[in-house]
Amino acid sequence: MFNVDKIRQDFPILQRQVNGKPLIYLDNAATSQTPQQVIDVIVDYYSHYNSNIHRGVHTLSQEATDKYEAARNTIQKHFNAKHAYEIILTAGTTHGINLIASGFSSLLKKDDEILVSALEHHSNIVPWQMLCEKTGATLKVIPMNMDGELVMSVYDKLLSKNTKLVFVNHISNALGTINPIEEIISKAHEVGAAVLVDGAQACPHLKPDMQALDVDFYVASAHKMCGPTGVGMLYGKEAWLKKLPPYQGGGEMIAEVSFEKTTYADLPHKFEAGTPNICGGIAFGAAVDYMNAIGFEAIAKYEHELLDYATAELLKIEGLKIFGTAKEKTSVISFNLEGIHPYDVGTLLDKMGIAVRTGHHCAQPIMNFFNIPGTVRASFAFYNTKAEVDTLVSGVKKAKMMLS
Ligand code: PMP
């Protein structure tokens, strides 16, 4: 039985006040909150076994290494990767994307094409533009319609024998659209292209299965799924990870070093140069365990109820328009009030203790598509409540009155 009141007790931050009002945290698409169970793991690490991993013979180093590798195994099982060494622990989604983009710079040539969706976060646009500049490859865009859904008939036409890579997010951070990644992956594979899926927004809401998806690369950030910032994961199929060159040189990623020749470590260490975010990796594993204990089916069902309720209530406000009306979407509502700048709405909501995000959400092409400067974005997590939605709705009404 999903008990939101009990779940909320796990999150100390939800007890705080902002501007004299109880915090209502609706900026989960930017960063989720951290439960006590994960905070305890972080405190335990620094209190009891903080040390460097992999090369140490002493007890602390071995304890830290065991816990770090156990976290990798947890993440492997969660994402159903075939091997633990297909999970590269990164600094986050952006790091994972750049690692792959950098690796492909030695594999692409002029006339090769890269397809990217119109729904992308800047971190899944800019690295590919940089890659195209380096290699002479061309970037093509899979367009979207007014509901914020990808136009799959155009995708079919864009795919050709020249397509080498396809990049798409699983769920759009700006609109909440769930993209049909199964179809995108299978069609890309028919022409021999590899697919990277940006799962930053999907992983807080669902449990993607790497083997069932048959995806080539999948990236995520721990801080969107109840874990700490500065850590994330890159899944890559073994064959691809073996083929790609290392991203950064340094300690940890080598087998043998001499001034004449250096050989690289096996996976996953080949892509993990330097001392990693050890505590972050261990806490990432704890966050995955925490979310699984609640259960992704229960999370999805509850968040969907919140989404439907909030959508219906917000739409009762005259002059309020929601951007992103896809049939398949998660608990993200991007909206504007007619004639009012989103920044002003967000600032007034903050005075009422309500945290929303305003602006272009690192997705300027989407804002340009709708010809708007930005939106107000309320994004819900499984620890939000209907009562909080009601406070948001009355806050938006108040903001409208004050700003009209
Ligand atoms: N892609 C998407 C869809 C995102 O929402 C975000 C975070 N807003 C990122 C990539 C970047 O994630 P990070 O900042 O954790 O690297």
PDB file of N, CA, C and O and ligand atoms in Angstrom, residues 28-31 90-98 119-124 168-174 198-202 219-224 228-232 357 361-362 377, ligand 1:
ATOM      1  N   ASN A  28      11.338  18.762  -8.955  1.00  0.00           N
ATOM      2  CA  ASN A  28      11.975  17.439  -8.935  1.00  0.00           C
ATOM      3  C   ASN A  28      12.655  17.065 -10.240  1.00  0.00           C
ATOM      4  O   ASN A  28      13.586  16.257 -10.241  1.00  0.00           O
ATOM      5  N   ALA A  29      12.214  17.663 -11.348  1.00  0.00           N
ATOM      6  CA  ALA A  29      12.865  17.344 -12.625  1.00  0.00           C
ATOM      7  C   ALA A  29      14.280  17.927 -12.658  1.00  0.00           C
ATOM      8  O   ALA A  29      15.141  17.456 -13.396  1.00  0.00           O
ATOM      9  N   ALA A  30      14.518  18.980 -11.841  1.00  0.00           N
ATOM     10  CA  ALA A  30      15.872  19.547 -11.788  1.00  0.00           C
ATOM     11  C   ALA A  30      16.735  18.711 -10.845  1.00  0.00           C
ATOM     12  O   ALA A  30      17.836  18.291 -11.205  1.00  0.00           O
ATOM     13  N   THR A  31      16.245  18.461  -9.652  1.00  0.00           N
ATOM     14  CA  THR A  31      16.938  17.616  -8.667  1.00  0.00           C
ATOM     15  C   THR A  31      15.905  17.093  -7.684  1.00  0.00           C
ATOM     16  O   THR A  31      15.067  17.865  -7.212  1.00  0.00           O
ATOM     17  N   THR A  90      29.877   7.666 -13.643  1.00  0.00           N
ATOM     18  CA  THR A  90      30.283   8.965 -14.210  1.00  0.00           C
ATOM     19  C   THR A  90      29.961  10.071 -13.204  1.00  0.00           C
ATOM     20  O   THR A  90      29.460   9.798 -12.115  1.00  0.00           O
ATOM     21  N   ALA A  91      30.184  11.312 -13.672  1.00  0.00           N
ATOM     22  CA  ALA A  91      29.798  12.453 -12.830  1.00  0.00           C
ATOM     23  C   ALA A  91      28.339  12.834 -13.083  1.00  0.00           C
ATOM     24  O   ALA A  91      27.835  13.768 -12.473  1.00  0.00           O
ATOM     25  N   GLY A  92      27.685  12.153 -14.008  1.00  0.00           N
ATOM     26  CA  GLY A  92      26.280  12.459 -14.295  1.00  0.00           C
ATOM     27  C   GLY A  92      25.976  12.301 -15.778  1.00  0.00           C
ATOM     28  O   GLY A  92      26.841  11.893 -16.567  1.00  0.00           O
ATOM     29  N   THR A  93      24.760  12.622 -16.141  1.00  0.00           N
ATOM     30  CA  THR A  93      24.295  12.451 -17.522  1.00  0.00           C
ATOM     31  C   THR A  93      25.186  13.196 -18.521  1.00  0.00           C
ATOM     32  O   THR A  93      25.605  12.641 -19.544  1.00  0.00           O
ATOM     33  N   THR A  94      25.478  14.458 -18.204  1.00  0.00           N
ATOM     34  CA  THR A  94      26.264  15.292 -19.126  1.00  0.00           C
ATOM     35  C   THR A  94      27.632  14.645 -19.378  1.00  0.00           C
ATOM     36  O   THR A  94      28.103  14.594 -20.525  1.00  0.00           O
ATOM     37  N   HIS A  95      28.245  14.151 -18.321  1.00  0.00           N
ATOM     38  CA  HIS A  95      29.551  13.503 -18.425  1.00  0.00           C
ATOM     39  C   HIS A  95      29.449  12.270 -19.335  1.00  0.00           C
ATOM     40  O   HIS A  95      30.289  12.060 -20.224  1.00  0.00           O
ATOM     41  N   GLY A  96      28.408  11.466 -19.123  1.00  0.00           N
ATOM     42  CA  GLY A  96      28.233  10.243 -19.927  1.00  0.00           C
ATOM     43  C   GLY A  96      28.067  10.555 -21.409  1.00  0.00           C
ATOM     44  O   GLY A  96      28.658   9.887 -22.271  1.00  0.00           O
ATOM     45  N   ILE A  97      27.293  11.577 -21.707  1.00  0.00           N
ATOM     46  CA  ILE A  97      27.060  11.946 -23.113  1.00  0.00           C
ATOM     47  C   ILE A  97      28.374  12.421 -23.741  1.00  0.00           C
ATOM     48  O   ILE A  97      28.723  12.020 -24.861  1.00  0.00           O
ATOM     49  N   ASN A  98      29.107  13.260 -23.006  1.00  0.00           N
ATOM     50  CA  ASN A  98      30.366  13.777 -23.554  1.00  0.00           C
ATOM     51  C   ASN A  98      31.396  12.668 -23.753  1.00  0.00           C
ATOM     52  O   ASN A  98      32.182  12.706 -24.702  1.00  0.00           O
ATOM     53  N   LEU A 119      13.371  17.399 -28.985  1.00  0.00           N
ATOM     54  CA  LEU A 119      12.957  17.519 -27.581  1.00  0.00           C
ATOM     55  C   LEU A 119      14.131  17.499 -26.609  1.00  0.00           C
ATOM     56  O   LEU A 119      13.937  17.282 -25.419  1.00  0.00           O
ATOM     57  N   GLU A 120      15.343  17.703 -27.120  1.00  0.00           N
ATOM     58  CA  GLU A 120      16.508  17.448 -26.260  1.00  0.00           C
ATOM     59  C   GLU A 120      16.851  18.576 -25.300  1.00  0.00           C
ATOM     60  O   GLU A 120      16.609  19.749 -25.556  1.00  0.00           O
ATOM     61  N   HIS A 121      17.482  18.171 -24.208  1.00  0.00           N
ATOM     62  CA  HIS A 121      18.164  19.052 -23.260  1.00  0.00           C
ATOM     63  C   HIS A 121      19.445  19.520 -23.957  1.00  0.00           C
ATOM     64  O   HIS A 121      19.998  18.791 -24.786  1.00  0.00           O
ATOM     65  N   HIS A 122      19.930  20.716 -23.619  1.00  0.00           N
ATOM     66  CA  HIS A 122      21.154  21.215 -24.263  1.00  0.00           C
ATOM     67  C   HIS A 122      22.306  20.217 -24.157  1.00  0.00           C
ATOM     68  O   HIS A 122      23.161  20.150 -25.041  1.00  0.00           O
ATOM     69  N   SER A 123      22.323  19.427 -23.064  1.00  0.00           N
ATOM     70  CA  SER A 123      23.455  18.507 -22.897  1.00  0.00           C
ATOM     71  C   SER A 123      23.385  17.361 -23.901  1.00  0.00           C
ATOM     72  O   SER A 123      24.351  16.602 -24.037  1.00  0.00           O
ATOM     73  N   ASN A 124      22.255  17.214 -24.581  1.00  0.00           N
ATOM     74  CA  ASN A 124      22.174  16.203 -25.634  1.00  0.00           C
ATOM     75  C   ASN A 124      22.078  16.859 -27.020  1.00  0.00           C
ATOM     76  O   ASN A 124      21.614  16.239 -27.975  1.00  0.00           O
ATOM     77  N   VAL A 168      18.435  10.485 -28.331  1.00  0.00           N
ATOM     78  CA  VAL A 168      17.088  10.903 -27.948  1.00  0.00           C
ATOM     79  C   VAL A 168      16.937  10.766 -26.446  1.00  0.00           C
ATOM     80  O   VAL A 168      17.548   9.877 -25.836  1.00  0.00           O
ATOM     81  N   ASN A 169      16.167  11.689 -25.847  1.00  0.00           N
ATOM     82  CA  ASN A 169      15.932  11.449 -24.427  1.00  0.00           C
ATOM     83  C   ASN A 169      14.735  10.522 -24.248  1.00  0.00           C
ATOM     84  O   ASN A 169      13.842  10.456 -25.093  1.00  0.00           O
ATOM     85  N   HIS A 170      14.760   9.783 -23.166  1.00  0.00           N
ATOM     86  CA  HIS A 170      13.674   8.833 -22.891  1.00  0.00           C
ATOM     87  C   HIS A 170      12.425   9.635 -22.533  1.00  0.00           C
ATOM     88  O   HIS A 170      11.336   9.341 -23.009  1.00  0.00           O
ATOM     89  N   ILE A 171      12.644  10.667 -21.701  1.00  0.00           N
ATOM     90  CA  ILE A 171      11.558  11.567 -21.302  1.00  0.00           C
ATOM     91  C   ILE A 171      12.081  12.996 -21.347  1.00  0.00           C
ATOM     92  O   ILE A 171      13.186  13.268 -20.877  1.00  0.00           O
ATOM     93  N   SER A 172      11.277  13.892 -21.921  1.00  0.00           N
ATOM     94  CA  SER A 172      11.709  15.289 -22.037  1.00  0.00           C
ATOM     95  C   SER A 172      11.597  16.007 -20.700  1.00  0.00           C
ATOM     96  O   SER A 172      10.552  15.938 -20.044  1.00  0.00           O
ATOM     97  N   ASN A 173      12.675  16.712 -20.321  1.00  0.00           N
ATOM     98  CA  ASN A 173      12.641  17.435 -19.045  1.00  0.00           C
ATOM     99  C   ASN A 173      11.750  18.664 -19.120  1.00  0.00           C
ATOM    100  O   ASN A 173      11.192  19.085 -18.119  1.00  0.00           O
ATOM    101  N   ALA A 174      11.606  19.230 -20.324  1.00  0.00           N
ATOM    102  CA  ALA A 174      10.845  20.476 -20.435  1.00  0.00           C
ATOM    103  C   ALA A 174       9.346  20.218 -20.530  1.00  0.00           C
ATOM    104  O   ALA A 174       8.544  21.003 -20.037  1.00  0.00           O
ATOM    105  N   ASP A 198      19.145   9.318 -23.428  1.00  0.00           N
ATOM    106  CA  ASP A 198      19.360  10.132 -22.237  1.00  0.00           C
ATOM    107  C   ASP A 198      18.205   9.836 -21.273  1.00  0.00           C
ATOM    108  O   ASP A 198      17.063  10.246 -21.515  1.00  0.00           O
ATOM    109  N   GLY A 199      18.531   9.107 -20.221  1.00  0.00           N
ATOM    110  CA  GLY A 199      17.485   8.666 -19.288  1.00  0.00           C
ATOM    111  C   GLY A 199      17.382   9.523 -18.040  1.00  0.00           C
ATOM    112  O   GLY A 199      16.756   9.104 -17.060  1.00  0.00           O
ATOM    113  N   ALA A 200      17.988  10.734 -18.077  1.00  0.00           N
ATOM    114  CA  ALA A 200      18.016  11.570 -16.862  1.00  0.00           C
ATOM    115  C   ALA A 200      16.620  11.750 -16.262  1.00  0.00           C
ATOM    116  O   ALA A 200      16.446  11.680 -15.046  1.00  0.00           O
ATOM    117  N   GLN A 201      15.627  11.958 -17.119  1.00  0.00           N
ATOM    118  CA  GLN A 201      14.270  12.226 -16.605  1.00  0.00           C
ATOM    119  C   GLN A 201      13.426  10.972 -16.470  1.00  0.00           C
ATOM    120  O   GLN A 201      12.373  10.998 -15.846  1.00  0.00           O
ATOM    121  N   ALA A 202      13.880   9.883 -17.079  1.00  0.00           N
ATOM    122  CA  ALA A 202      13.063   8.662 -17.028  1.00  0.00           C
ATOM    123  C   ALA A 202      13.321   7.883 -15.743  1.00  0.00           C
ATOM    124  O   ALA A 202      12.386   7.360 -15.126  1.00  0.00           O
ATOM    125  N   VAL A 219      22.197   6.810 -20.385  1.00  0.00           N
ATOM    126  CA  VAL A 219      22.854   7.620 -19.341  1.00  0.00           C
ATOM    127  C   VAL A 219      21.832   8.146 -18.334  1.00  0.00           C
ATOM    128  O   VAL A 219      20.670   8.393 -18.683  1.00  0.00           O
ATOM    129  N   ALA A 220      22.286   8.327 -17.097  1.00  0.00           N
ATOM    130  CA  ALA A 220      21.391   8.839 -16.049  1.00  0.00           C
ATOM    131  C   ALA A 220      22.208   9.554 -14.975  1.00  0.00           C
ATOM    132  O   ALA A 220      23.429   9.397 -14.899  1.00  0.00           O
ATOM    133  N   SER A 221      21.504  10.333 -14.156  1.00  0.00           N
ATOM    134  CA  SER A 221      22.124  11.066 -13.034  1.00  0.00           C
ATOM    135  C   SER A 221      21.487  10.620 -11.725  1.00  0.00           C
ATOM    136  O   SER A 221      20.262  10.562 -11.626  1.00  0.00           O
ATOM    137  N   ALA A 222      22.316  10.392 -10.703  1.00  0.00           N
ATOM    138  CA  ALA A 222      21.794   9.955  -9.399  1.00  0.00           C
ATOM    139  C   ALA A 222      20.927  11.020  -8.741  1.00  0.00           C
ATOM    140  O   ALA A 222      19.952  10.700  -8.056  1.00  0.00           O
ATOM    141  N   HIS A 223      21.271  12.293  -8.977  1.00  0.00           N
ATOM    142  CA  HIS A 223      20.566  13.353  -8.215  1.00  0.00           C
ATOM    143  C   HIS A 223      19.122  13.547  -8.655  1.00  0.00           C
ATOM    144  O   HIS A 223      18.380  14.290  -8.020  1.00  0.00           O
ATOM    145  N   LYS A 224      18.724  12.894  -9.743  1.00  0.00           N
ATOM    146  CA  LYS A 224      17.301  12.974 -10.141  1.00  0.00           C
ATOM    147  C   LYS A 224      16.537  11.808  -9.534  1.00  0.00           C
ATOM    148  O   LYS A 224      15.332  11.696  -9.696  1.00  0.00           O
ATOM    149  N   PRO A 228      22.846  11.605  -4.571  1.00  0.00           N
ATOM    150  CA  PRO A 228      23.570  12.876  -4.508  1.00  0.00           C
ATOM    151  C   PRO A 228      23.904  13.445  -5.894  1.00  0.00           C
ATOM    152  O   PRO A 228      23.818  12.737  -6.897  1.00  0.00           O
ATOM    153  N   THR A 229      24.319  14.710  -5.920  1.00  0.00           N
ATOM    154  CA  THR A 229      24.756  15.324  -7.178  1.00  0.00           C
ATOM    155  C   THR A 229      26.173  14.840  -7.520  1.00  0.00           C
ATOM    156  O   THR A 229      26.892  14.311  -6.661  1.00  0.00           O
ATOM    157  N   GLY A 230      26.572  15.046  -8.774  1.00  0.00           N
ATOM    158  CA  GLY A 230      27.954  14.759  -9.183  1.00  0.00           C
ATOM    159  C   GLY A 230      28.255  13.292  -9.385  1.00  0.00           C
ATOM    160  O   GLY A 230      29.419  12.890  -9.385  1.00  0.00           O
ATOM    161  N   VAL A 231      27.218  12.481  -9.580  1.00  0.00           N
ATOM    162  CA  VAL A 231      27.455  11.064  -9.871  1.00  0.00           C
ATOM    163  C   VAL A 231      26.313  10.563 -10.749  1.00  0.00           C
ATOM    164  O   VAL A 231      25.189  11.061 -10.686  1.00  0.00           O
ATOM    165  N   GLY A 232      26.645   9.619 -11.610  1.00  0.00           N
ATOM    166  CA  GLY A 232      25.628   9.073 -12.511  1.00  0.00           C
ATOM    167  C   GLY A 232      26.161   7.824 -13.162  1.00  0.00           C
ATOM    168  O   GLY A 232      27.210   7.301 -12.748  1.00  0.00           O
ATOM    169  N   ARG A 357      10.359  25.617 -11.261  1.00  0.00           N
ATOM    170  CA  ARG A 357      11.436  26.133 -12.105  1.00  0.00           C
ATOM    171  C   ARG A 357      10.830  27.010 -13.186  1.00  0.00           C
ATOM    172  O   ARG A 357       9.747  26.705 -13.685  1.00  0.00           O
ATOM    173  N   HIS A 361      14.574  25.799 -19.305  1.00  0.00           N
ATOM    174  CA  HIS A 361      14.849  24.426 -18.833  1.00  0.00           C
ATOM    175  C   HIS A 361      15.948  23.741 -19.657  1.00  0.00           C
ATOM    176  O   HIS A 361      15.866  22.536 -19.940  1.00  0.00           O
ATOM    177  N   CYS A 362      16.968  24.514 -20.060  1.00  0.00           N
ATOM    178  CA  CYS A 362      18.068  23.986 -20.885  1.00  0.00           C
ATOM    179  C   CYS A 362      17.529  23.325 -22.144  1.00  0.00           C
ATOM    180  O   CYS A 362      18.071  22.308 -22.607  1.00  0.00           O
ATOM    181  N   ARG A 377       7.559  25.523 -14.686  1.00  0.00           N
ATOM    182  CA  ARG A 377       7.505  24.054 -14.705  1.00  0.00           C
ATOM    183  C   ARG A 377       7.325  23.516 -13.284  1.00  0.00           C
ATOM    184  O   ARG A 377       8.164  23.737 -12.425  1.00  0.00           O
TER     185      ARG A 377
HETATM  186  N1  PMP B   1      19.268  15.439 -19.890  1.00  0.00           N
HETATM  187  C1  PMP B   1      18.082  15.722 -19.347  1.00  0.00           C
HETATM  188  C2  PMP B   1      16.842  15.275 -20.047  1.00  0.00           C
HETATM  189  C3  PMP B   1      18.019  16.411 -18.134  1.00  0.00           C
HETATM  190  O1  PMP B   1      16.837  16.711 -17.597  1.00  0.00           O
HETATM  191  C4  PMP B   1      19.219  16.802 -17.490  1.00  0.00           C
HETATM  192  C5  PMP B   1      19.193  17.556 -16.187  1.00  0.00           C
HETATM  193  N2  PMP B   1      18.318  18.637 -16.169  1.00  0.00           N
HETATM  194  C6  PMP B   1      20.423  16.466 -18.097  1.00  0.00           C
HETATM  195  C7  PMP B   1      20.413  15.776 -19.290  1.00  0.00           C
HETATM  196  C8  PMP B   1      21.731  16.824 -17.480  1.00  0.00           C
HETATM  197  O2  PMP B   1      21.920  16.137 -16.299  1.00  0.00           O
HETATM  198  P1  PMP B   1      23.186  16.478 -15.335  1.00  0.00           P
HETATM  199  O3  PMP B   1      23.110  17.970 -15.132  1.00  0.00           O
HETATM  200  O4  PMP B   1      22.901  15.712 -14.093  1.00  0.00           O
HETATM  201  O5  PMP B   1      24.400  16.062 -16.050  1.00  0.00           O
END
